[in-house]
Coordinates of C-alpha atoms in Angstrom, one line a residue:
Chain O
X173 CA 15.2 32.5 -13.9
X174 CA 18.1 30.5 -12.4
X175 CA 20.9 29.8 -14.8
X176 CA 24.3 28.3 -14.1
X177 CA 26.4 30.8 -12.1
X178 CA 23.2 32.6 -11.1
X179 CA 21.3 30.6 -8.5
X180 CA 22.3 27.3 -10.1
X181 CA 25.6 25.5 -9.4
X182 CA 27.1 22.6 -11.3
X183 CA 28.4 19.7 -9.3
X184 CA 31.1 17.6 -11.0
X185 CA 32.5 15.8 -8.0
X186 CA 30.3 13.3 -6.1
X187 CA 32.3 14.0 -3.0
X188 CA 31.5 17.8 -3.1
X189 CA 30.7 18.7 0.5
X190 CA 27.9 21.0 -0.7
X191 CA 25.7 18.1 -1.6
X192 CA 27.0 15.7 1.2
X193 CA 23.5 15.1 2.6
X194 CA 22.4 13.4 -0.6
X195 CA 25.2 10.8 -0.5
X196 CA 24.1 7.2 -0.2
X197 CA 20.6 8.2 0.6
X198 CA 19.4 4.6 0.5
X199 CA 21.8 3.6 3.2
X200 CA 21.0 6.2 5.8
X201 CA 17.7 7.9 6.4
X202 CA 18.0 11.5 7.5
X203 CA 14.6 11.6 9.2
X204 CA 15.0 12.7 12.8
X205 CA 18.5 14.0 12.2
X206 CA 18.0 17.6 13.3
X207 CA 14.8 17.6 11.4
X208 CA 16.3 17.0 8.0
X209 CA 14.6 14.8 5.4
X210 CA 15.0 13.9 1.7
X211 CA 12.5 15.1 -0.9
X212 CA 12.3 13.1 -4.1
X213 CA 10.5 13.7 -7.3
X214 CA 8.6 16.5 -8.9
X215 CA 5.3 16.1 -7.1
X216 CA 6.9 16.1 -3.6
X217 CA 9.2 18.9 -4.5
X218 CA 6.2 21.0 -5.6
X219 CA 4.5 20.2 -2.2
X220 CA 7.7 21.2 -0.4
X221 CA 8.0 24.4 -2.3
X222 CA 4.4 25.3 -1.4
X223 CA 5.1 24.5 2.2
X224 CA 8.4 26.5 2.2
X225 CA 8.1 29.7 4.2
X226 CA 4.7 28.8 5.7
X227 CA 6.4 28.0 8.9
X228 CA 6.5 24.3 9.3
X229 CA 9.0 23.2 6.6
X230 CA 11.9 24.7 4.7
X231 CA 13.8 23.6 1.6
X232 CA 17.5 23.8 2.4
X233 CA 19.0 22.8 -1.0
X234 CA 18.0 21.2 -4.3
X235 CA 19.9 18.7 -6.4
X236 CA 18.7 18.0 -10.0
X237 CA 19.7 15.8 -12.9
X238 CA 20.7 18.3 -15.6
X239 CA 18.1 17.2 -18.1
X240 CA 15.3 17.4 -15.5
X241 CA 15.9 21.1 -14.9
X242 CA 13.4 22.4 -17.5
X243 CA 10.6 20.2 -16.0
X244 CA 10.9 21.9 -12.6
X245 CA 11.5 25.5 -13.7
X246 CA 8.1 26.6 -12.5
X247 CA 8.7 25.1 -9.1
X248 CA 12.2 26.7 -8.8
X249 CA 10.6 30.0 -9.6
X250 CA 8.6 29.8 -6.4
X251 CA 11.6 28.9 -4.2
X252 CA 13.6 31.9 -2.9
X253 CA 16.9 32.5 -4.6
X254 CA 18.9 32.0 -1.4
X255 CA 18.0 28.3 -1.4
X256 CA 20.9 26.7 -3.3
X257 CA 20.1 24.6 -6.4
X258 CA 22.7 22.2 -7.9
X259 CA 22.7 20.3 -11.1
X260 CA 24.7 17.3 -12.0
X261 CA 25.0 14.8 -14.9
X262 CA 23.4 11.4 -14.6
X263 CA 26.7 9.7 -13.8
X264 CA 27.6 12.2 -11.0
X265 CA 24.1 12.1 -9.5
X266 CA 24.0 8.3 -9.4
X267 CA 27.4 8.3 -7.8
X268 CA 26.1 10.7 -5.2
X269 CA 22.9 8.9 -4.4
X270 CA 24.5 5.5 -4.5
X271 CA 22.0 4.0 -6.9
X272 CA 20.4 4.9 -10.3
X273 CA 18.1 7.8 -9.5
X274 CA 15.7 7.7 -12.4
X275 CA 13.5 10.6 -11.1
X276 CA 16.6 12.9 -11.0
X277 CA 15.0 15.3 -8.5
X278 CA 16.2 15.6 -4.9
X279 CA 16.0 18.2 -2.3
X280 CA 16.9 18.5 1.4
X281 CA 14.1 19.6 3.6
X282 CA 14.1 20.7 7.2
X283 CA 11.2 20.5 9.6
X284 CA 11.1 23.7 11.7
X285 CA 9.9 23.5 15.4
X286 CA 8.0 20.3 16.1
X287 CA 4.4 21.3 16.6
X288 CA 3.1 20.9 20.0
X289 CA 0.0 18.6 20.4
X290 CA -2.0 21.2 22.3
X291 CA -1.4 24.0 19.9
X292 CA -2.3 21.7 17.0
X293 CA -5.5 20.7 18.8
X294 CA -6.3 24.4 19.2
X295 CA -6.2 25.0 15.5
X296 CA -8.8 22.3 14.8
X297 CA -12.1 23.6 13.3
X298 CA -15.5 22.6 14.4
X299 CA -16.6 19.3 12.9
X300 CA -12.9 18.3 12.7
X301 CA -11.8 15.0 11.2
X302 CA -8.6 13.7 12.8
X303 CA -6.6 10.5 12.3
X304 CA -4.8 9.1 15.4
X305 CA -2.3 6.3 14.7
X306 CA -1.1 3.8 17.3
X307 CA 2.1 1.9 16.7
X308 CA 2.2 2.2 13.0
X309 CA 5.9 1.7 12.1
X310 CA 5.4 0.6 8.5
X311 CA 6.5 3.4 6.2
X312 CA 4.0 2.4 3.5
X313 CA 1.1 2.5 5.9
X314 CA 2.1 5.9 7.4
X315 CA 2.5 7.3 3.9
X316 CA -0.9 6.0 2.8
X317 CA -2.5 7.5 5.9
X318 CA -1.3 10.9 5.1
X319 CA -2.2 10.6 1.4
X320 CA -5.7 9.5 2.4
X321 CA -6.0 12.2 5.1
X322 CA -5.3 14.8 2.4
X323 CA -7.7 13.2 -0.1
X324 CA -10.6 13.2 2.3
X325 CA -9.9 16.5 4.0
X326 CA -8.7 15.4 7.4
X327 CA -7.6 18.3 9.6
X328 CA -4.7 16.6 11.4
X329 CA -2.9 13.3 11.8
X330 CA -1.7 12.5 15.3
X331 CA 1.0 9.8 15.8
X332 CA 1.8 8.2 19.1
X333 CA 5.4 7.8 20.2
X334 CA 5.6 4.3 18.8
X335 CA 4.8 5.3 15.2
X336 CA 7.6 5.9 12.8
X337 CA 8.6 9.4 11.6
X338 CA 6.5 10.3 8.6
X339 CA 9.4 12.2 7.1
X340 CA 11.2 8.9 6.3
X341 CA 12.0 8.8 2.6
X342 CA 9.6 6.1 1.8
X343 CA 6.7 7.4 4.0
X344 CA 7.0 10.8 2.4
X345 CA 7.2 9.4 -1.1
X346 CA 4.1 7.1 -0.5
X347 CA 2.2 10.1 0.9
X348 CA 3.0 11.9 -2.4
X349 CA 4.1 14.8 -0.2
X350 CA 1.0 15.0 1.9
X351 CA 3.1 14.8 5.1
X352 CA 4.1 18.4 4.2
X353 CA 0.5 19.6 3.8
X354 CA -1.5 17.8 6.5
X355 CA -0.8 19.2 10.0
X356 CA 0.6 16.5 12.3
X357 CA 2.2 16.0 15.7
X358 CA 4.0 13.0 17.0
X359 CA 4.8 11.8 20.5
X360 CA 3.3 10.7 23.8
X361 CA 1.2 7.6 24.5
X362 CA -1.9 6.9 22.5
X363 CA -4.1 7.1 25.6
X364 CA -2.8 10.5 26.7
X365 CA -3.2 11.8 23.2
X366 CA -6.8 10.5 22.9
X367 CA -7.7 11.8 26.4
X368 CA -6.7 15.3 25.4
X369 CA -8.9 15.1 22.3
X370 CA -11.8 13.8 24.3
X371 CA -11.4 16.6 26.8
X372 CA -11.9 19.0 23.9
X373 CA -15.2 17.3 23.1
X374 CA -14.1 15.3 20.1
X375 CA -15.7 11.9 19.6
X376 CA -13.1 9.0 19.6
X377 CA -13.6 5.9 17.5
X378 CA -11.2 3.0 17.5
X379 CA -11.2 1.1 14.2
X380 CA -11.3 -2.6 14.7
X381 CA -12.8 -5.7 13.0
X382 CA -14.6 -6.3 16.3
X383 CA -15.8 -2.7 16.6
X384 CA -19.2 -2.3 18.3
X385 CA -20.7 0.1 15.7
X386 CA -20.8 0.0 12.0
X387 CA -18.7 2.9 10.7
X388 CA -21.7 4.1 8.7
X389 CA -23.7 4.6 11.9
X390 CA -21.3 7.1 13.5
X391 CA -23.1 10.3 14.1
X392 CA -21.6 13.6 12.7
X393 CA -20.5 15.0 16.1
X394 CA -20.4 18.7 16.2
X395 CA -16.9 19.0 17.7
X396 CA -15.4 16.4 15.4
X397 CA -14.4 12.8 15.0
X398 CA -11.1 11.1 15.7
X399 CA -10.4 7.8 13.9
X400 CA -7.9 5.6 15.7
X401 CA -5.9 3.0 13.8
X402 CA -3.6 0.3 15.2
X403 CA -1.3 -2.2 13.7
X404 CA -2.7 -5.0 11.6
X405 CA -1.4 -7.8 13.8
X406 CA -1.9 -6.4 17.3
X407 CA -4.8 -4.1 16.7
X408 CA -5.6 -1.4 19.2
X409 CA -4.7 -1.9 22.9
X410 CA -7.5 -2.9 25.3
X411 CA -7.0 0.4 27.1
X412 CA -8.2 2.2 24.0
X413 CA -10.9 -0.3 23.0
X414 CA -12.4 -0.3 26.5
X415 CA -12.3 3.5 27.0
X416 CA -13.7 4.8 23.7
X417 CA -16.2 3.9 21.1
X418 CA -15.2 1.3 18.5
X419 CA -16.2 1.0 14.9
X420 CA -15.9 -1.7 12.3
X421 CA -15.7 -1.6 8.5
X422 CA -18.3 -4.0 7.0
X423 CA -16.5 -6.9 5.2
X424 CA -16.8 -10.6 4.6
X425 CA -16.5 -12.7 7.7
X426 CA -13.6 -15.0 8.4
X427 CA -10.9 -13.0 6.7
X428 CA -7.8 -11.3 7.7
X429 CA -8.6 -7.7 8.6
X430 CA -7.8 -5.0 6.1
X431 CA -4.4 -3.4 5.8
X432 CA -4.0 -0.5 8.2
X433 CA -3.5 2.1 5.5
X434 CA -6.6 0.7 3.6
X435 CA -8.8 0.6 6.7
X436 CA -7.9 4.3 7.5
X437 CA -8.6 5.3 3.9
X438 CA -12.1 3.7 3.9
X439 CA -12.9 5.1 7.3
X440 CA -11.9 8.6 6.3
X441 CA -13.9 8.3 3.1
X442 CA -17.0 7.2 5.1
X443 CA -16.7 9.8 7.9
X444 CA -15.8 12.6 5.4
X445 CA -19.2 11.8 3.8
X446 CA -21.0 11.7 7.1
X447 CA -19.5 15.1 7.9
X448 CA -20.3 16.4 4.4
X449 CA -16.7 17.3 3.8
X450 CA -16.7 15.6 0.4
Chain R
X207 CA 2.2 -36.4 12.2
X208 CA 5.3 -35.7 10.2
X209 CA 8.5 -36.3 12.0
X210 CA 12.1 -36.4 10.6
X211 CA 12.5 -39.4 8.5
X212 CA 8.7 -39.8 8.1
X213 CA 7.4 -37.0 5.9
X214 CA 10.0 -34.5 7.0
X215 CA 13.6 -34.3 5.7
X216 CA 16.4 -32.3 7.2
X217 CA 18.5 -30.2 4.8
X218 CA 22.1 -29.5 5.9
X219 CA 23.6 -28.4 2.6
X220 CA 22.3 -25.1 1.1
X221 CA 23.2 -26.5 -2.3
X222 CA 21.0 -29.6 -1.9
X223 CA 19.1 -30.0 -5.2
X224 CA 15.9 -30.9 -3.5
X225 CA 15.4 -27.3 -2.4
X226 CA 17.0 -25.6 -5.4
X227 CA 13.8 -23.5 -6.1
X228 CA 14.3 -21.6 -2.9
X229 CA 17.8 -20.5 -3.6
X230 CA 18.4 -16.7 -3.8
X231 CA 14.6 -16.1 -4.0
X232 CA 15.1 -12.3 -3.9
X233 CA 17.2 -12.3 -7.0
X234 CA 14.9 -14.3 -9.3
X235 CA 11.1 -14.4 -9.2
X236 CA 9.6 -17.7 -10.2
X237 CA 6.3 -16.3 -11.2
X238 CA 5.5 -17.3 -14.8
X239 CA 8.2 -20.0 -14.8
X240 CA 6.1 -23.0 -15.6
X241 CA 3.5 -21.7 -13.2
X242 CA 5.7 -22.0 -10.1
X243 CA 5.6 -19.4 -7.4
X244 CA 7.0 -18.9 -3.9
X245 CA 4.8 -19.0 -0.8
X246 CA 6.0 -17.2 2.3
X247 CA 4.8 -17.1 5.9
X248 CA 2.2 -18.9 7.9
X249 CA -0.9 -17.1 6.6
X250 CA -0.1 -17.6 2.9
X251 CA 0.9 -21.2 3.5
X252 CA -2.4 -21.8 5.2
X253 CA -4.3 -20.3 2.2
X254 CA -2.2 -22.5 -0.1
X255 CA -2.9 -25.6 1.9
X256 CA -6.6 -24.8 1.7
X257 CA -6.4 -24.3 -2.1
X258 CA -4.3 -27.5 -2.6
X259 CA -6.3 -30.1 -4.3
X260 CA -9.2 -27.8 -5.2
X261 CA -7.9 -27.8 -8.8
X262 CA -6.3 -24.4 -9.3
X263 CA -3.1 -24.6 -7.2
X264 CA -0.8 -27.2 -5.7
X265 CA 1.9 -27.1 -3.1
X266 CA 5.0 -28.9 -4.5
X267 CA 7.3 -28.7 -1.5
X268 CA 7.7 -27.0 1.8
X269 CA 10.8 -25.6 3.5
X270 CA 10.7 -24.6 7.1
X271 CA 13.0 -23.1 9.7
X272 CA 13.3 -25.9 12.3
X273 CA 12.0 -23.9 15.2
X274 CA 8.9 -22.8 13.2
X275 CA 7.8 -26.4 12.6
X276 CA 5.5 -26.6 15.7
X277 CA 3.7 -23.4 14.6
X278 CA 2.6 -24.9 11.3
X279 CA 1.8 -28.5 12.4
X280 CA -1.9 -27.9 12.0
X281 CA -1.3 -26.7 8.4
X282 CA 1.0 -29.6 7.6
X283 CA -1.6 -32.0 8.8
X284 CA -3.9 -30.8 6.0
X285 CA -1.3 -31.2 3.2
X286 CA -1.0 -34.7 1.7
X287 CA 2.0 -36.8 2.8
X288 CA 3.3 -37.0 -0.7
X289 CA 4.2 -33.3 -0.6
X290 CA 7.8 -33.2 0.6
X291 CA 8.5 -31.0 3.6
X292 CA 12.0 -30.0 4.6
X293 CA 13.5 -28.4 7.7
X294 CA 16.7 -26.5 8.1
X295 CA 18.6 -24.6 10.7
X296 CA 18.5 -20.8 10.6
X297 CA 22.0 -20.6 9.1
X298 CA 21.2 -23.1 6.3
X299 CA 17.9 -21.5 5.5
X300 CA 19.4 -18.0 5.2
X301 CA 22.1 -19.4 3.0
X302 CA 19.5 -21.0 0.8
X303 CA 17.3 -18.0 0.5
X304 CA 20.1 -15.5 0.2
X305 CA 19.0 -13.2 3.0
X306 CA 17.8 -13.4 6.6
X307 CA 14.4 -15.1 6.3
X308 CA 12.8 -14.1 9.6
X309 CA 9.5 -15.7 8.8
X310 CA 11.2 -19.1 8.3
X311 CA 8.3 -20.5 6.3
X312 CA 8.6 -21.2 2.5
X313 CA 6.8 -23.3 0.1
X314 CA 6.8 -23.9 -3.7
X315 CA 3.4 -23.6 -5.3
X316 CA 2.3 -24.4 -8.8
X317 CA -0.6 -23.0 -10.7
X318 CA -2.4 -25.6 -12.6
X319 CA -4.1 -24.9 -15.9
X320 CA -4.5 -21.2 -16.5
X321 CA -8.2 -20.5 -16.2
X322 CA -9.9 -19.4 -19.4
X323 CA -11.7 -16.0 -19.2
X324 CA -14.9 -17.4 -20.7
X325 CA -15.2 -20.3 -18.3
X326 CA -14.4 -18.0 -15.4
X327 CA -17.2 -15.6 -16.6
X328 CA -19.5 -18.7 -16.8
X329 CA -19.0 -19.3 -13.0
X330 CA -20.0 -15.8 -12.0
X331 CA -23.2 -15.6 -9.9
X332 CA -26.0 -13.2 -10.4
X333 CA -25.3 -9.8 -8.8
X334 CA -21.6 -10.5 -9.4
X335 CA -18.9 -8.1 -8.2
X336 CA -15.8 -8.2 -10.5
X337 CA -12.6 -6.2 -10.5
X338 CA -10.9 -5.6 -13.9
X339 CA -7.4 -4.1 -13.8
X340 CA -5.8 -2.3 -16.7
X341 CA -2.0 -1.9 -16.8
X342 CA -1.4 -2.4 -13.1
X343 CA 2.3 -3.5 -12.9
X344 CA 3.0 -2.5 -9.3
X345 CA 3.1 -5.6 -7.2
X346 CA 1.8 -3.8 -4.1
X347 CA -1.2 -2.5 -5.9
X348 CA -2.0 -5.9 -7.5
X349 CA -1.6 -7.5 -4.0
X350 CA -3.9 -4.9 -2.4
X351 CA -6.5 -5.4 -5.1
X352 CA -6.7 -9.1 -4.3
X353 CA -6.8 -8.6 -0.6
X354 CA -9.6 -6.1 -0.9
X355 CA -11.5 -8.3 -3.4
X356 CA -11.4 -11.0 -0.8
X357 CA -12.4 -8.7 2.0
X358 CA -15.4 -7.3 0.2
X359 CA -16.5 -10.6 -1.5
X360 CA -15.6 -9.9 -5.1
X361 CA -16.4 -12.9 -7.3
X362 CA -13.4 -12.5 -9.7
X363 CA -10.4 -10.4 -10.6
X364 CA -9.6 -10.0 -14.2
X365 CA -6.2 -8.7 -15.3
X366 CA -5.5 -7.4 -18.8
X367 CA -2.3 -8.5 -20.6
X368 CA -0.3 -5.5 -19.3
X369 CA -0.8 -6.2 -15.6
X370 CA 1.9 -8.1 -13.7
X371 CA 1.5 -11.7 -12.6
X372 CA -0.2 -11.7 -9.2
X373 CA 1.9 -14.7 -8.2
X374 CA 5.0 -12.6 -7.9
X375 CA 6.4 -13.0 -4.4
X376 CA 5.5 -9.5 -3.3
X377 CA 2.1 -9.4 -4.9
X378 CA 1.1 -12.7 -3.3
X379 CA 2.5 -11.6 0.1
X380 CA 0.7 -8.2 0.0
X381 CA -2.5 -10.0 -0.9
X382 CA -2.0 -12.1 2.3
X383 CA -2.7 -15.1 0.0
X384 CA -5.9 -13.9 -1.5
X385 CA -4.5 -14.5 -5.0
X386 CA -5.0 -18.2 -4.1
X387 CA -8.6 -17.8 -3.0
X388 CA -10.2 -15.2 -5.4
X389 CA -10.8 -16.6 -8.9
X390 CA -8.8 -14.7 -11.5
X391 CA -7.8 -14.7 -15.1
X392 CA -5.1 -12.7 -16.9
X393 CA -4.6 -11.9 -20.6
X394 CA -6.0 -10.1 -23.5
X395 CA -6.7 -6.4 -24.0
X396 CA -8.8 -4.5 -21.4
X397 CA -11.3 -3.6 -24.1
X398 CA -11.9 -7.2 -25.3
X399 CA -12.1 -8.3 -21.7
X400 CA -14.7 -5.7 -20.8
X401 CA -16.7 -6.3 -24.0
X402 CA -17.1 -10.0 -23.1
X403 CA -18.4 -9.0 -19.6
X404 CA -20.8 -6.4 -21.1
X405 CA -22.1 -9.1 -23.5
X406 CA -23.1 -11.1 -20.5
X407 CA -25.1 -8.2 -19.2
X408 CA -22.7 -7.0 -16.5
X409 CA -22.5 -3.3 -15.9
X410 CA -19.1 -1.8 -16.5
X411 CA -17.8 1.2 -14.5
X412 CA -14.4 2.8 -15.1
X413 CA -13.0 4.3 -11.9
X414 CA -11.6 7.8 -12.5
X415 CA -11.3 11.1 -10.6
X416 CA -13.2 12.6 -13.6
X417 CA -15.9 9.9 -13.6
X418 CA -19.4 11.0 -14.5
X419 CA -21.3 9.4 -11.7
X420 CA -20.6 9.4 -8.0
X421 CA -19.7 5.8 -7.0
X422 CA -22.6 5.9 -4.4
X423 CA -25.2 6.4 -7.1
X424 CA -24.3 3.2 -9.1
X425 CA -27.5 1.1 -9.2
X426 CA -27.3 -2.6 -8.0
X427 CA -27.5 -4.1 -11.5
X428 CA -29.0 -7.6 -11.4
X429 CA -26.3 -9.2 -13.5
X430 CA -23.5 -7.6 -11.7
X431 CA -21.0 -4.8 -11.6
X432 CA -17.5 -4.6 -13.0
X433 CA -15.1 -2.0 -11.5
X434 CA -12.3 -1.1 -13.8
X435 CA -9.1 0.4 -12.4
X436 CA -6.2 1.9 -14.3
X437 CA -2.7 3.1 -13.3
X438 CA -2.4 6.1 -11.1
X439 CA -0.5 8.2 -13.6
X440 CA -2.1 7.3 -16.9
X441 CA -5.6 6.4 -15.7
X442 CA -7.9 4.4 -18.0
X443 CA -7.5 4.7 -21.7
X444 CA -10.1 6.8 -23.6
X445 CA -11.4 3.7 -25.4
X446 CA -12.6 2.5 -22.0
X447 CA -13.7 5.9 -20.6
X448 CA -15.8 6.6 -23.8
X449 CA -17.3 3.2 -24.2
X450 CA -18.6 2.5 -20.6
X451 CA -19.9 4.2 -17.6
X452 CA -17.4 6.1 -15.4
X453 CA -17.5 6.6 -11.7
X454 CA -15.6 8.8 -9.2
X455 CA -14.8 8.5 -5.6
X456 CA -15.8 11.7 -3.7
X457 CA -12.7 13.4 -2.4
X458 CA -11.2 16.9 -1.9
X459 CA -10.6 18.8 -5.1
X460 CA -7.2 19.7 -6.4
X461 CA -5.3 16.7 -5.1
X462 CA -3.5 13.9 -6.6
X463 CA -5.9 10.9 -7.2
X464 CA -5.9 8.0 -4.8
X465 CA -3.5 5.2 -5.0
X466 CA -4.8 2.5 -7.4
X467 CA -5.1 -0.2 -4.7
X468 CA -6.8 2.3 -2.4
X469 CA -9.3 3.4 -5.0
X470 CA -10.2 -0.2 -5.8
X471 CA -10.6 -0.9 -2.1
X472 CA -13.0 2.0 -1.5
X473 CA -15.0 1.2 -4.7
X474 CA -15.3 -2.5 -3.7
X475 CA -16.4 -1.5 -0.2
X476 CA -19.1 0.9 -1.6
X477 CA -20.4 -1.5 -4.3
X478 CA -20.4 -4.5 -1.9
X479 CA -22.7 -2.4 0.3
X480 CA -24.9 -1.4 -2.6
X481 CA -25.2 -5.1 -3.6
X482 CA -25.8 -6.0 0.0
X483 CA -22.9 -8.4 0.0
X484 CA -21.5 -7.0 3.3

């Protein structure tokens, strides 16, 4: 077990360079900065610890409020001893973070090599369920997509180059750590991404209030199904709508379409049932 | 048509008492203050204009960025001339609001008499679909519930006394104005609220990952169905879980439950289909 002086170091100076990455975390977001990102809270730390060492993510250091230590002992026990863990008082921790950090649990994560889209596609099982997001820059929506992808057993999330990084603090938090468990790749245009999935025999369905098919009527294709979500305002580009199948979620007429995260969640729920994944 | 000097007044001084309610709107939330609330953006203003005069809500005044005026002329035309409308430059408007208000559209709404739970229940149709929320204090979740209630044709949203006011700025915004269109009542304990619905013959179903029935197997009761949602962490109290039917949303095992707004959305989608409302 880690104790102070043995795997656990006390921080008394908010300016201590060993915890510099946690300074003023609201003001600057580490996502994209050499793959570093901020982990917050017990649940996300647990997901990060589970992912650590599996190849995609690593925990670089941990910073805890002193009275939260006992609550995460079981997680710390699963993190190798060479990952530094620091503790601080509430006053010091708040001075580091730049605001009152009531959760009291922080860690610095690092994404290892960015996965390549083709190798990710190679890992997809038969009857795959994939989410493809186009232009989703809202951190809540990206987080919700990952959380729902995990809840309904999606095999991958693919983000086009205009989506935000899912490792942004808020996206990761809203995903309740699912960004660390659901395989994903990010980059390229939505059309090139979808073409590559179509070449592999996956069936592509763009979600839209004006979709041609009711979501419930999508057949359980043997190679798998890709659900494509666009932004709320713009929707999916015509190039996608004209090239692939389109599906709508039944709802009352004359209303604003559903929130992008919500639409993806309902579509995943529906297709996971059709594919007998849930 | 309103023009300056005729139904439209220019504001040059951020301290002008006529627009005092819009000052520093991020810092103080009007919800609950004599029923006043802040309307933001074109879509919510349009919903408020549609609700104005129908008895439940009123627009008291409107404040617009000067170059947004043309975009809302059609809405203004539906608002009686005795509702004052003000315009301001970007600099003045930002100084009033206390931050950069890129939407440039504000209004002050007022909720008329709080609806009484019993009279609201009296207005429910046969085969009603009702959402009952227990302890939902997160503004995003409350907003999402209303938006989904509108999307899937729910007849009412009932909030127990521990839920937040849905007229809070963020809740109203996230609902895309649906708080102004879906009938709702707020107050009382969740159990007393549900008992009154049960007395009227409605079938009560608590949503829970440990629910006894799969949501899809809920029969389309003739009097109607009430879906009860609790907070993510705590879930529904035992008093509710033991007294009424409970239903689960199929999902992958071993994961954190769905977000409360998301769970309500999926449940509404499913039950609206069972009731053939969508």
